[in-house]
Coordinates of C-alpha atoms in Angstrom, one line a residue:
M11 CA -2.6 91.8 -5.8
S12 CA -1.2 93.1 -2.6
D13 CA -4.6 94.4 -1.6
S14 CA -6.5 91.1 -2.2
P15 CA -7.6 89.4 0.9
E16 CA -6.1 86.2 2.3
P17 CA -7.7 83.0 1.0
S18 CA -9.0 82.1 4.4
E19 CA -10.8 85.5 4.5
E20 CA -12.3 85.4 1.0
P21 CA -16.1 85.6 1.4
G22 CA -18.6 83.6 -0.6
L23 CA -16.3 80.8 -1.8
G24 CA -18.7 78.2 -0.3
L25 CA -15.8 75.8 0.6
D26 CA -16.3 73.5 3.6
L27 CA -12.6 73.0 4.5
P28 CA -11.8 70.2 7.1
E29 CA -10.6 71.4 10.5
V30 CA -6.9 71.2 10.9
A31 CA -5.7 69.0 13.7
P32 CA -4.3 70.9 16.7
P33 CA -0.5 71.0 17.0
A34 CA -0.6 68.8 20.1
A35 CA -1.8 65.8 18.0
V36 CA 1.1 66.3 15.6
T37 CA 3.8 66.5 18.3
A38 CA 2.4 63.6 20.4
S39 CA 5.1 61.0 21.1
P40 CA 4.9 58.0 18.8
Y41 CA 3.7 54.6 20.1
R42 CA 6.4 52.3 21.3
V43 CA 5.9 48.6 21.0
L44 CA 5.7 46.6 24.3
A45 CA 8.9 44.7 23.6
R46 CA 10.8 48.1 23.7
K47 CA 8.7 49.8 26.3
Y48 CA 9.1 47.1 28.9
R49 CA 12.7 46.2 28.2
P50 CA 14.3 45.5 31.7
Q51 CA 16.2 48.5 33.1
T52 CA 17.5 46.7 36.2
F53 CA 18.7 43.1 37.0
S54 CA 15.6 42.7 39.2
E55 CA 13.4 43.1 36.1
L56 CA 15.3 40.5 34.1
I57 CA 13.2 37.4 34.4
G58 CA 14.3 33.8 34.3
Q59 CA 18.1 34.4 34.6
D60 CA 18.6 34.2 38.4
A61 CA 21.8 32.1 38.2
M62 CA 23.5 34.6 35.9
V63 CA 22.5 37.6 38.0
T64 CA 23.8 35.9 41.2
T65 CA 27.2 35.2 39.5
L66 CA 27.5 38.7 38.2
G67 CA 26.5 40.2 41.5
N68 CA 29.1 38.2 43.4
A69 CA 31.8 39.1 40.9
I70 CA 31.1 42.8 41.1
A71 CA 30.9 42.8 44.9
R72 CA 34.3 41.1 45.1
G73 CA 36.0 43.0 42.3
R74 CA 36.4 39.9 40.2
I75 CA 35.1 41.4 37.0
A76 CA 36.1 39.5 33.8
H77 CA 37.5 41.5 30.8
A78 CA 35.1 39.7 28.3
F79 CA 31.7 38.2 28.7
L80 CA 29.9 36.0 26.2
L81 CA 26.1 35.8 26.4
T82 CA 24.4 33.1 24.5
G83 CA 20.8 31.8 24.2
V84 CA 17.8 31.7 21.9
R85 CA 16.2 34.9 20.5
G86 CA 14.4 37.1 22.9
V87 CA 15.7 35.8 26.3
G88 CA 17.5 39.1 27.0
K89 CA 21.1 38.9 25.7
T90 CA 21.4 42.5 24.5
S91 CA 19.4 43.8 27.5
T92 CA 21.7 41.9 29.8
A93 CA 24.8 43.4 28.1
R94 CA 23.4 46.9 28.6
L95 CA 22.6 46.2 32.2
V96 CA 26.2 45.0 32.7
A97 CA 27.4 48.2 31.1
K98 CA 25.3 50.3 33.5
A99 CA 26.4 48.2 36.5
L100 CA 30.0 48.8 35.7
N101 CA 29.7 52.5 35.0
C102 CA 27.1 53.6 37.5
I103 CA 28.3 56.4 39.8
G104 CA 25.1 56.6 41.9
P105 CA 22.8 59.6 42.5
D106 CA 25.5 61.5 44.4
G107 CA 28.2 60.8 41.8
K108 CA 30.4 58.9 44.2
G109 CA 29.2 55.3 43.7
G110 CA 31.2 52.4 42.3
P111 CA 30.3 49.3 40.3
T112 CA 27.1 47.7 41.6
I113 CA 24.7 45.0 40.6
D114 CA 21.9 47.5 41.3
P115 CA 22.6 50.5 39.1
C116 CA 20.7 53.6 40.2
G117 CA 19.2 54.4 36.8
V118 CA 19.3 58.2 37.5
C119 CA 22.9 59.2 37.1
E120 CA 24.1 60.4 33.8
P121 CA 26.0 57.2 32.8
C122 CA 22.9 55.1 33.6
R123 CA 20.5 57.3 31.6
A124 CA 22.9 57.7 28.7
I125 CA 23.5 54.0 28.4
A126 CA 19.8 53.3 28.7
E127 CA 19.1 55.8 25.9
G128 CA 22.0 54.4 23.7
R129 CA 23.9 57.6 23.6
H130 CA 26.9 57.1 25.9
I131 CA 30.1 57.8 24.1
D132 CA 32.1 55.1 25.9
V133 CA 29.6 52.3 25.4
I134 CA 29.8 51.2 21.8
E135 CA 27.3 48.8 20.3
M136 CA 28.2 47.1 17.1
D137 CA 26.1 44.7 15.0
A138 CA 28.5 42.0 13.7
A139 CA 26.0 41.1 11.0
S140 CA 26.7 44.3 9.2
H141 CA 30.3 44.7 10.4
T142 CA 31.9 41.4 9.6
G143 CA 35.3 42.3 8.2
V144 CA 38.7 42.6 9.6
D145 CA 38.7 46.4 9.0
D146 CA 35.8 46.8 11.4
V147 CA 37.7 44.9 14.1
R148 CA 40.8 46.9 13.3
E149 CA 38.9 50.1 14.3
I150 CA 38.2 48.5 17.6
I151 CA 41.8 47.5 18.1
E152 CA 42.9 51.1 17.4
A153 CA 40.3 52.6 19.7
V154 CA 40.9 50.5 22.8
R155 CA 44.3 52.1 23.3
Y156 CA 42.6 55.3 24.4
A157 CA 41.0 55.7 27.8
A158 CA 37.3 56.2 28.3
V159 CA 36.1 59.8 27.8
S160 CA 33.7 60.0 30.8
A161 CA 32.9 56.5 32.0
R162 CA 34.8 54.2 34.3
Y163 CA 35.1 51.5 31.6
K164 CA 35.0 51.7 27.8
I165 CA 32.6 48.9 26.9
Y166 CA 32.1 47.2 23.5
I167 CA 28.9 45.3 22.9
I168 CA 29.0 43.2 19.8
D169 CA 25.7 41.6 18.9
E170 CA 25.5 38.3 16.8
V171 CA 29.3 38.0 17.2
H172 CA 29.3 34.6 15.5
M173 CA 28.9 36.4 12.1
L174 CA 32.4 37.9 12.3
S175 CA 34.7 36.5 9.6
K176 CA 37.5 34.2 10.5
S177 CA 40.1 36.8 9.8
A178 CA 38.2 39.3 12.0
F179 CA 38.1 36.8 14.9
N180 CA 41.9 36.2 14.5
A181 CA 42.6 39.9 14.5
L182 CA 40.6 40.3 17.7
L183 CA 42.3 37.4 19.6
K184 CA 45.3 39.3 21.0
T185 CA 43.3 42.3 22.1
L186 CA 40.6 40.1 23.6
E187 CA 43.1 38.1 25.7
E188 CA 45.0 41.1 27.0
P189 CA 42.8 44.2 26.8
P190 CA 43.7 47.5 28.6
E191 CA 42.2 47.6 32.2
H192 CA 39.7 50.2 31.1
V193 CA 38.1 48.1 28.4
K194 CA 35.4 45.4 28.7
F195 CA 34.0 43.3 25.9
L196 CA 30.4 42.0 25.9
F197 CA 29.5 39.5 23.1
A198 CA 26.0 38.2 22.4
T199 CA 25.1 35.4 20.0
T200 CA 22.4 32.9 19.3
E201 CA 24.8 30.4 17.6
V202 CA 27.6 29.9 20.1
N203 CA 28.8 26.8 18.1
K204 CA 29.9 29.1 15.3
V205 CA 32.2 31.1 17.6
P206 CA 35.8 29.8 17.5
V207 CA 37.1 28.0 20.5
T208 CA 40.0 30.4 20.8
V209 CA 37.5 33.2 21.4
L210 CA 35.4 31.1 23.8
S211 CA 38.4 30.3 25.9
R212 CA 39.0 34.0 26.4
C213 CA 35.5 34.9 27.6
Q214 CA 33.4 34.3 30.7
R215 CA 30.4 32.5 29.2
F216 CA 26.8 32.8 30.4
D217 CA 24.1 30.6 28.8
L218 CA 20.8 32.4 29.1
R219 CA 18.0 29.9 29.5
R220 CA 14.6 29.8 27.9
I221 CA 12.1 31.5 30.2
S222 CA 9.5 29.2 31.6
S223 CA 5.9 29.6 30.5
D224 CA 4.7 30.4 34.0
K225 CA 7.2 33.2 34.4
L226 CA 6.3 34.6 31.0
A227 CA 2.6 34.4 31.8
A228 CA 3.1 36.3 35.0
H229 CA 5.3 38.9 33.2
F230 CA 2.7 39.4 30.5
A231 CA -0.1 39.8 33.2
H232 CA 2.0 42.6 34.8
V233 CA 2.4 44.3 31.4
A234 CA -1.3 43.9 30.6
R235 CA -2.2 45.6 34.0
A236 CA 0.2 48.4 33.3
E237 CA -1.4 48.9 29.9
G238 CA -4.9 48.8 31.4
V239 CA -5.9 45.8 29.2
D240 CA -8.2 43.0 30.4
V241 CA -6.5 39.7 29.3
E242 CA -7.9 36.2 30.3
D243 CA -5.6 34.0 32.2
E244 CA -5.9 31.3 29.6
A245 CA -5.0 33.8 26.9
L246 CA -1.8 34.7 28.8
Q247 CA -0.9 31.0 29.0
V248 CA -1.5 30.6 25.3
I249 CA 0.7 33.5 24.5
A250 CA 3.4 32.3 26.9
R251 CA 3.3 28.8 25.2
A252 CA 3.5 30.3 21.7
A253 CA 6.5 32.5 22.7
E254 CA 8.6 29.3 23.2
G255 CA 10.7 30.9 26.0
S256 CA 11.2 34.3 24.4
A257 CA 10.0 37.3 26.3
R258 CA 10.3 39.5 23.2
D259 CA 8.3 37.1 21.0
G260 CA 5.6 36.9 23.7
L261 CA 5.4 40.7 24.1
S262 CA 5.0 41.0 20.3
I263 CA 2.2 38.5 20.3
L264 CA 0.6 40.3 23.3
D265 CA 0.9 43.6 21.4
Q266 CA -0.9 42.1 18.4
A267 CA -3.5 40.5 20.6
I268 CA -4.4 43.8 22.3
A269 CA -4.8 45.4 18.9
H270 CA -6.9 42.4 17.7
G271 CA -9.2 42.4 20.7
Q272 CA -9.7 46.1 21.0
G273 CA -8.8 46.3 24.7
Q274 CA -10.0 42.8 25.7
V275 CA -8.1 39.7 25.0
S276 CA -9.6 36.2 25.2
A277 CA -8.0 32.8 24.7
A278 CA -10.2 32.1 21.6
D279 CA -9.2 35.4 20.0
V280 CA -5.5 34.6 20.6
R281 CA -5.9 31.1 19.1
Q282 CA -7.6 32.5 16.1
M283 CA -5.0 35.2 15.7
L284 CA -2.2 32.6 15.8
G285 CA -3.9 30.4 13.3
L286 CA -4.8 27.7 15.8
A287 CA -8.5 27.9 15.2
D288 CA -8.3 25.6 12.1
R289 CA -7.0 22.7 14.2
G290 CA -10.4 21.2 14.0
R291 CA -9.7 20.4 10.3
I292 CA -6.5 18.7 11.4
R293 CA -8.3 16.7 14.0
R294 CA -11.0 15.5 11.6
L295 CA -8.4 14.6 9.1
L296 CA -6.5 12.5 11.7
D297 CA -9.7 10.8 12.7
A298 CA -10.4 9.9 9.1
V299 CA -6.9 8.4 8.7
L300 CA -7.2 6.3 11.8
A301 CA -10.6 5.1 10.7
A302 CA -9.1 4.0 7.3
D303 CA -11.7 6.2 5.6
V304 CA -10.0 6.8 2.2
A305 CA -12.8 8.8 0.7
T306 CA -13.1 11.2 3.6
T307 CA -9.4 11.6 3.9
L308 CA -8.9 12.5 0.2
G309 CA -11.9 14.8 0.3
Q310 CA -10.6 16.7 3.2
L311 CA -7.1 16.9 1.7
D312 CA -8.6 18.2 -1.6
E313 CA -10.7 20.8 0.3
A314 CA -7.6 22.0 2.2
H315 CA -5.7 22.3 -1.1
S316 CA -8.5 24.4 -2.6
L317 CA -8.4 26.7 0.4
G318 CA -4.7 27.2 -0.1
V319 CA -3.4 25.3 2.9
D320 CA 0.2 24.3 2.4
P321 CA 0.6 20.4 2.4
S322 CA 3.7 20.8 4.6
A323 CA 1.7 22.8 7.2
L324 CA -1.0 20.1 7.0
L325 CA 1.4 17.3 7.9
R326 CA 3.0 19.4 10.6
G327 CA -0.4 19.9 12.1
L328 CA -1.0 16.1 12.0
M329 CA 2.3 15.7 13.8
E330 CA 1.4 18.2 16.5
S331 CA -2.0 16.5 17.0
L332 CA -0.2 13.1 17.3
H333 CA 2.3 14.6 19.7
A334 CA -0.6 15.9 21.8
V335 CA -2.0 12.3 21.8
T336 CA 1.4 11.0 23.0
R337 CA 1.5 13.5 25.8
S338 CA -2.0 12.5 26.9
K339 CA -1.2 8.8 26.8
A340 CA 2.0 9.5 28.9
G341 CA -0.1 11.4 31.4
A342 CA 1.7 14.8 30.8
A343 CA 0.0 18.1 31.3
A344 CA -2.1 19.4 28.4
D345 CA -0.7 22.1 26.1
F346 CA -2.3 25.5 26.7
L347 CA -2.2 26.1 22.9
Q348 CA -5.0 23.6 22.7
S349 CA -8.7 24.2 23.3
Q350 CA -10.7 22.1 25.7
E351 CA -12.2 20.3 22.7
E352 CA -8.7 19.4 21.4
R353 CA -7.6 18.1 24.8
D354 CA -10.7 15.9 25.1
A355 CA -10.1 14.5 21.6
A356 CA -6.5 13.8 22.5
V357 CA -7.5 11.8 25.5
T358 CA -10.0 9.8 23.5
M359 CA -7.5 9.1 20.7
A360 CA -4.8 8.1 23.3
D361 CA -7.2 5.4 24.6
R362 CA -7.6 4.0 21.0
L363 CA -4.0 3.9 20.0
S364 CA -1.2 1.7 21.3
W365 CA 2.3 2.9 21.8
G366 CA 3.5 0.9 18.8
A367 CA 0.9 2.5 16.5
I368 CA 1.7 6.0 17.8
H369 CA 5.4 5.6 17.1
R370 CA 4.8 4.0 13.7
L371 CA 2.5 6.8 12.6
W372 CA 5.0 9.4 13.8
Q373 CA 7.8 7.9 11.7
L374 CA 5.5 7.7 8.7
L375 CA 4.4 11.4 9.1
L376 CA 8.1 12.4 9.5
K377 CA 8.9 10.5 6.3
G378 CA 5.9 12.0 4.5
L379 CA 6.9 15.6 5.5
N380 CA 10.3 15.1 4.0
E381 CA 8.8 13.7 0.8
V382 CA 6.4 16.7 0.5
S383 CA 9.3 19.2 0.9
Q384 CA 11.2 17.5 -2.0
A385 CA 8.4 16.4 -4.3
P386 CA 7.6 18.4 -7.5
D387 CA 3.9 18.4 -6.6
P388 CA 3.5 18.7 -2.8
H389 CA -0.2 17.9 -2.9
E390 CA 0.4 14.6 -4.6
A391 CA 3.1 13.7 -2.2
A392 CA 0.8 14.5 0.7
T393 CA -1.9 12.3 -0.8
M394 CA 0.5 9.4 -1.0
A395 CA 1.7 10.0 2.5
L396 CA -1.8 9.9 4.0
L397 CA -2.7 6.8 2.0
R398 CA 0.4 5.1 3.4
L399 CA -0.8 6.2 6.9
I400 CA -4.2 4.6 6.3
H401 CA -2.6 1.3 5.3
A402 CA -0.3 1.4 8.3
A403 CA -3.3 2.0 10.6
E404 CA -4.9 -1.2 9.3
L405 CA -1.8 -3.3 10.0
P406 CA -1.6 -5.3 13.3
D407 CA 0.9 -4.3 15.9
P408 CA 4.3 -6.0 15.3
G409 CA 4.5 -6.7 19.1
M410 CA 1.2 -8.6 18.9
I411 CA 2.4 -10.7 16.0
L412 CA 5.6 -11.6 17.8
Q413 CA 3.6 -12.5 20.9
R414 CA 1.3 -14.7 18.9
L415 CA 4.2 -16.4 17.2
A416 CA 5.9 -17.0 20.6
D417 CA 2.6 -18.5 21.9
G418 CA 2.5 -20.9 18.9
A419 CA -0.6 -19.3 17.4
G420 CA 1.0 -17.3 14.6
A421 CA 0.8 -19.8 11.8
A422 CA -2.4 -18.2 10.5
I423 CA -0.6 -14.8 10.6
A424 CA 2.8 -15.8 9.2
A425 CA 1.7 -18.1 6.4
P426 CA -0.1 -16.8 3.3
A427 CA -3.8 -17.1 3.0
G428 CA -5.1 -20.2 1.3
P429 CA -6.7 -23.6 1.9
A430 CA -3.7 -24.9 3.9
A431 CA -3.6 -21.8 6.1
N432 CA -7.3 -22.0 6.7
A433 CA -7.0 -25.7 7.6
R434 CA -4.3 -25.0 10.1
A435 CA -6.2 -22.1 11.6
S436 CA -9.2 -24.3 12.2
A437 CA -7.3 -27.3 13.5
G438 CA -5.0 -25.2 15.8
P439 CA -1.2 -25.2 16.0
A440 CA 0.8 -28.4 15.6
V441 CA 2.3 -29.7 18.9
S442 CA 4.2 -32.8 17.8
L443 CA 7.7 -32.5 16.5
P444 CA 8.8 -34.4 13.3
E445 CA 10.8 -37.6 13.7
N446 CA 13.4 -36.7 11.1
F447 CA 14.5 -34.1 8.6
P448 CA 12.3 -35.3 5.7
A449 CA 9.3 -35.2 8.0
L450 CA 10.1 -31.6 8.9
I451 CA 10.3 -30.7 5.2
D452 CA 6.9 -32.4 4.6
A453 CA 5.4 -30.3 7.4
I454 CA 6.9 -27.1 6.0
E455 CA 5.6 -27.8 2.5
A456 CA 2.2 -28.6 4.0
G457 CA 2.2 -25.1 5.5
G458 CA 2.4 -23.5 2.1
K459 CA 6.2 -23.1 1.9
A460 CA 6.8 -25.1 -1.3
L461 CA 9.7 -23.0 -2.5
L462 CA 11.4 -23.4 0.9
G463 CA 10.8 -27.1 0.7
V464 CA 12.6 -27.3 -2.7
Q465 CA 15.6 -25.5 -1.2
L466 CA 15.7 -27.9 1.7
R467 CA 15.6 -30.9 -0.6
N468 CA 18.0 -29.7 -3.2
Q469 CA 20.4 -27.1 -1.8
V470 CA 21.4 -28.1 1.7
G471 CA 22.9 -31.2 3.4
L472 CA 21.9 -32.2 6.9
V473 CA 24.6 -32.0 9.5
R474 CA 22.6 -32.4 12.7
F475 CA 18.9 -32.8 13.5
S476 CA 17.2 -32.8 16.9
E477 CA 14.1 -31.6 18.6
T478 CA 15.5 -28.1 19.1
E479 CA 18.4 -27.8 16.7
L480 CA 18.8 -27.9 12.9
V481 CA 22.3 -27.6 11.5
L482 CA 22.6 -27.5 7.7
K483 CA 25.5 -27.2 5.2
P484 CA 24.8 -25.1 2.2
L485 CA 25.5 -26.9 -1.1
K486 CA 24.3 -24.1 -3.3
P487 CA 23.9 -20.3 -2.7
L488 CA 21.0 -19.4 -0.4
G489 CA 19.2 -16.1 0.1
P490 CA 20.2 -13.8 3.0
D491 CA 16.9 -14.4 4.7
F492 CA 17.0 -18.2 4.4
V493 CA 17.7 -18.9 8.1
R494 CA 15.0 -16.4 9.3
E495 CA 12.4 -17.8 6.9
L496 CA 13.2 -21.4 7.8
T497 CA 13.1 -20.7 11.5
A498 CA 9.7 -19.0 11.2
A499 CA 8.3 -21.7 8.9
A500 CA 9.5 -24.5 11.1
K501 CA 7.9 -22.9 14.2
A502 CA 4.7 -22.2 12.3
A503 CA 4.5 -25.8 11.0
T504 CA 5.4 -27.6 14.2
G505 CA 4.6 -25.3 17.1
G506 CA 8.1 -25.6 18.5
A507 CA 11.0 -23.2 18.7
W508 CA 13.9 -24.2 16.4
A509 CA 17.5 -23.1 16.4
V510 CA 18.6 -23.1 12.8
R511 CA 22.3 -22.7 11.9
L512 CA 24.4 -22.9 8.7
T513 CA 27.9 -24.4 8.9
D514 CA 30.8 -25.6 6.8
E515 CA 31.0 -28.9 8.7
A516 CA 30.8 -32.1 6.7
G517 CA 27.2 -33.2 6.2
E518 CA 25.0 -35.6 4.3
P519 CA 24.3 -35.2 0.6
S520 CA 21.1 -33.4 -0.2
L521 CA 17.9 -35.3 -0.1
H522 CA 17.6 -35.1 -3.9
E523 CA 21.1 -36.6 -4.2
Q524 CA 20.3 -39.3 -1.7
E525 CA 17.2 -40.2 -3.7
A526 CA 19.2 -40.4 -6.9
I527 CA 21.8 -42.6 -5.3
A528 CA 19.1 -44.9 -3.9
E529 CA 17.5 -45.2 -7.3
Q530 CA 20.8 -46.1 -8.9
R531 CA 21.5 -48.8 -6.3
M532 CA 18.0 -50.2 -6.7
R533 CA 18.4 -50.3 -10.5
A534 CA 21.8 -52.1 -10.2
A535 CA 20.3 -54.6 -7.8
V536 CA 17.4 -55.3 -10.2
L537 CA 19.7 -55.8 -13.1
E538 CA 21.7 -58.3 -11.1
E539 CA 18.7 -60.5 -10.4
P540 CA 19.1 -63.9 -12.4
G541 CA 15.7 -63.6 -14.1
V542 CA 16.2 -60.0 -15.2
R543 CA 19.8 -60.9 -16.4
D544 CA 18.5 -63.8 -18.5
L545 CA 15.7 -61.7 -19.9
I546 CA 18.1 -58.9 -21.0
A547 CA 20.4 -61.6 -22.5
A548 CA 17.5 -63.0 -24.6
F549 CA 16.5 -59.5 -25.6
P550 CA 19.6 -57.3 -25.9
D551 CA 17.7 -54.2 -26.9
A552 CA 15.5 -54.3 -23.7
I553 CA 15.8 -51.3 -21.4
L554 CA 14.9 -51.0 -17.7
E555 CA 12.6 -48.0 -17.6
D556 CA 10.9 -48.1 -14.2
I557 CA 10.9 -50.1 -11.0
H558 CA 7.7 -50.7 -9.0
P559 CA 8.8 -52.1 -5.7
E560 CA 5.2 -52.9 -4.6
R561 CA 4.6 -55.0 -7.7
Q562 CA 7.8 -56.8 -7.1
S563 CA 6.9 -57.7 -3.6
N564 CA 3.4 -58.9 -4.7
A565 CA 4.6 -61.0 -7.7
Q566 CA 4.0 -64.8 -7.6
P567 CA 6.9 -67.1 -7.9

């Protein structure tokens, strides 16, 4: 067997073996994502945080360096990068090894390079999300007693510090307030409200702001040129808008867009990649809702459901479209996430909708989104929410109704439909005020408010009546909306504005009681007449059943 040839030298095997890749391909450096490759290495490369850089620069120049810094802001604005830059600034020794703390670290000395590579022994980074307990903090407390090995300062960078436990924070307080002169603490967090006040009071706080879309777009353009990629200006604006102020998020989107476009990135490709291309469906659905087209609305909703579109995402898309309409109506700049077709549609829709309708639709969409998230069947909840939107779109604007009521033309709107309402609509609003309280009740009943007329006759007593004021004393329990309904009904029936008020002052009996008293008096008067008295005496069983005053007045002697 020792004399047999090597397998690669065996003749006549007839095997077509693939060529082995050269060693250079195996040892090539792995690809680094843009968010890591273009992480700022100097304060001049840190975008959007000029105020903080100025403060730190002045503090370092004057030797007023705090012992603890707290960096807070949304994700991707540069909290951890800033902490590393501060560590480099405090420990830089310059190219000649004789430099001191500076806001412009050289980046070539051993401390700068070691900190940038994350291997400096005196710059300790700790993730509070995985080191939350008091034992982890106790290790820090024990270690701060010893001086730095090779650096000017021993620096502890604790990311997401708000995730430390309460006991861990309490254990850190004393050391944080009076640390040794060679120790600096740098805390980073996205939820500063969860950091105890006792810790905040011991730190110099810097709030890192969201980076503006313009600065992000310029930064992404610089990165694209460095990568040799052709990216449209509008695509850069779309990416910057989608990043929501986060440089890291934007670089991740740009990285994905470059891979998606194979070296060329267009705005259309970015919108499609971000899932914005399907906004046409949202726009058509909103058009159908505003047109009160129930069949089309339900058809599009069912089609989206069959395609697997989440009902919550559908309602959020409608809210985004309505928000774009609001911005257009207010004259604000268009959103770069929208295509030109979407911007034109927003302008057209803004001309159709009033401010009241926009706000009403927004509230209904917000309510519908909450219902969809809680309903057992989100699709059914979305259907009911859109049907409610359609009916709301058909309603007149409340401001218009109030204006018409104020102008005296609201009787046809406020009163229910019917012959009486139609008669008032054709004859126009009443302009003459009633002479007395019973006449007002008659006018209200003629306006179709029979139940309110019964209440006015039976359940209240008149205290004061004038052309502008109506004061009543409740004799029986009234509904909570009685005054409002009476005010509206009196205005609709007479065309004048009424001040209606309920009081405990003494008043007249109800009209029903007054009619009963008047009838009793009339009966007594009739029975006292000589002829009636003689008749009853002759016929003891006779009963006075009814009185007809008109017959009495027309009787012959």
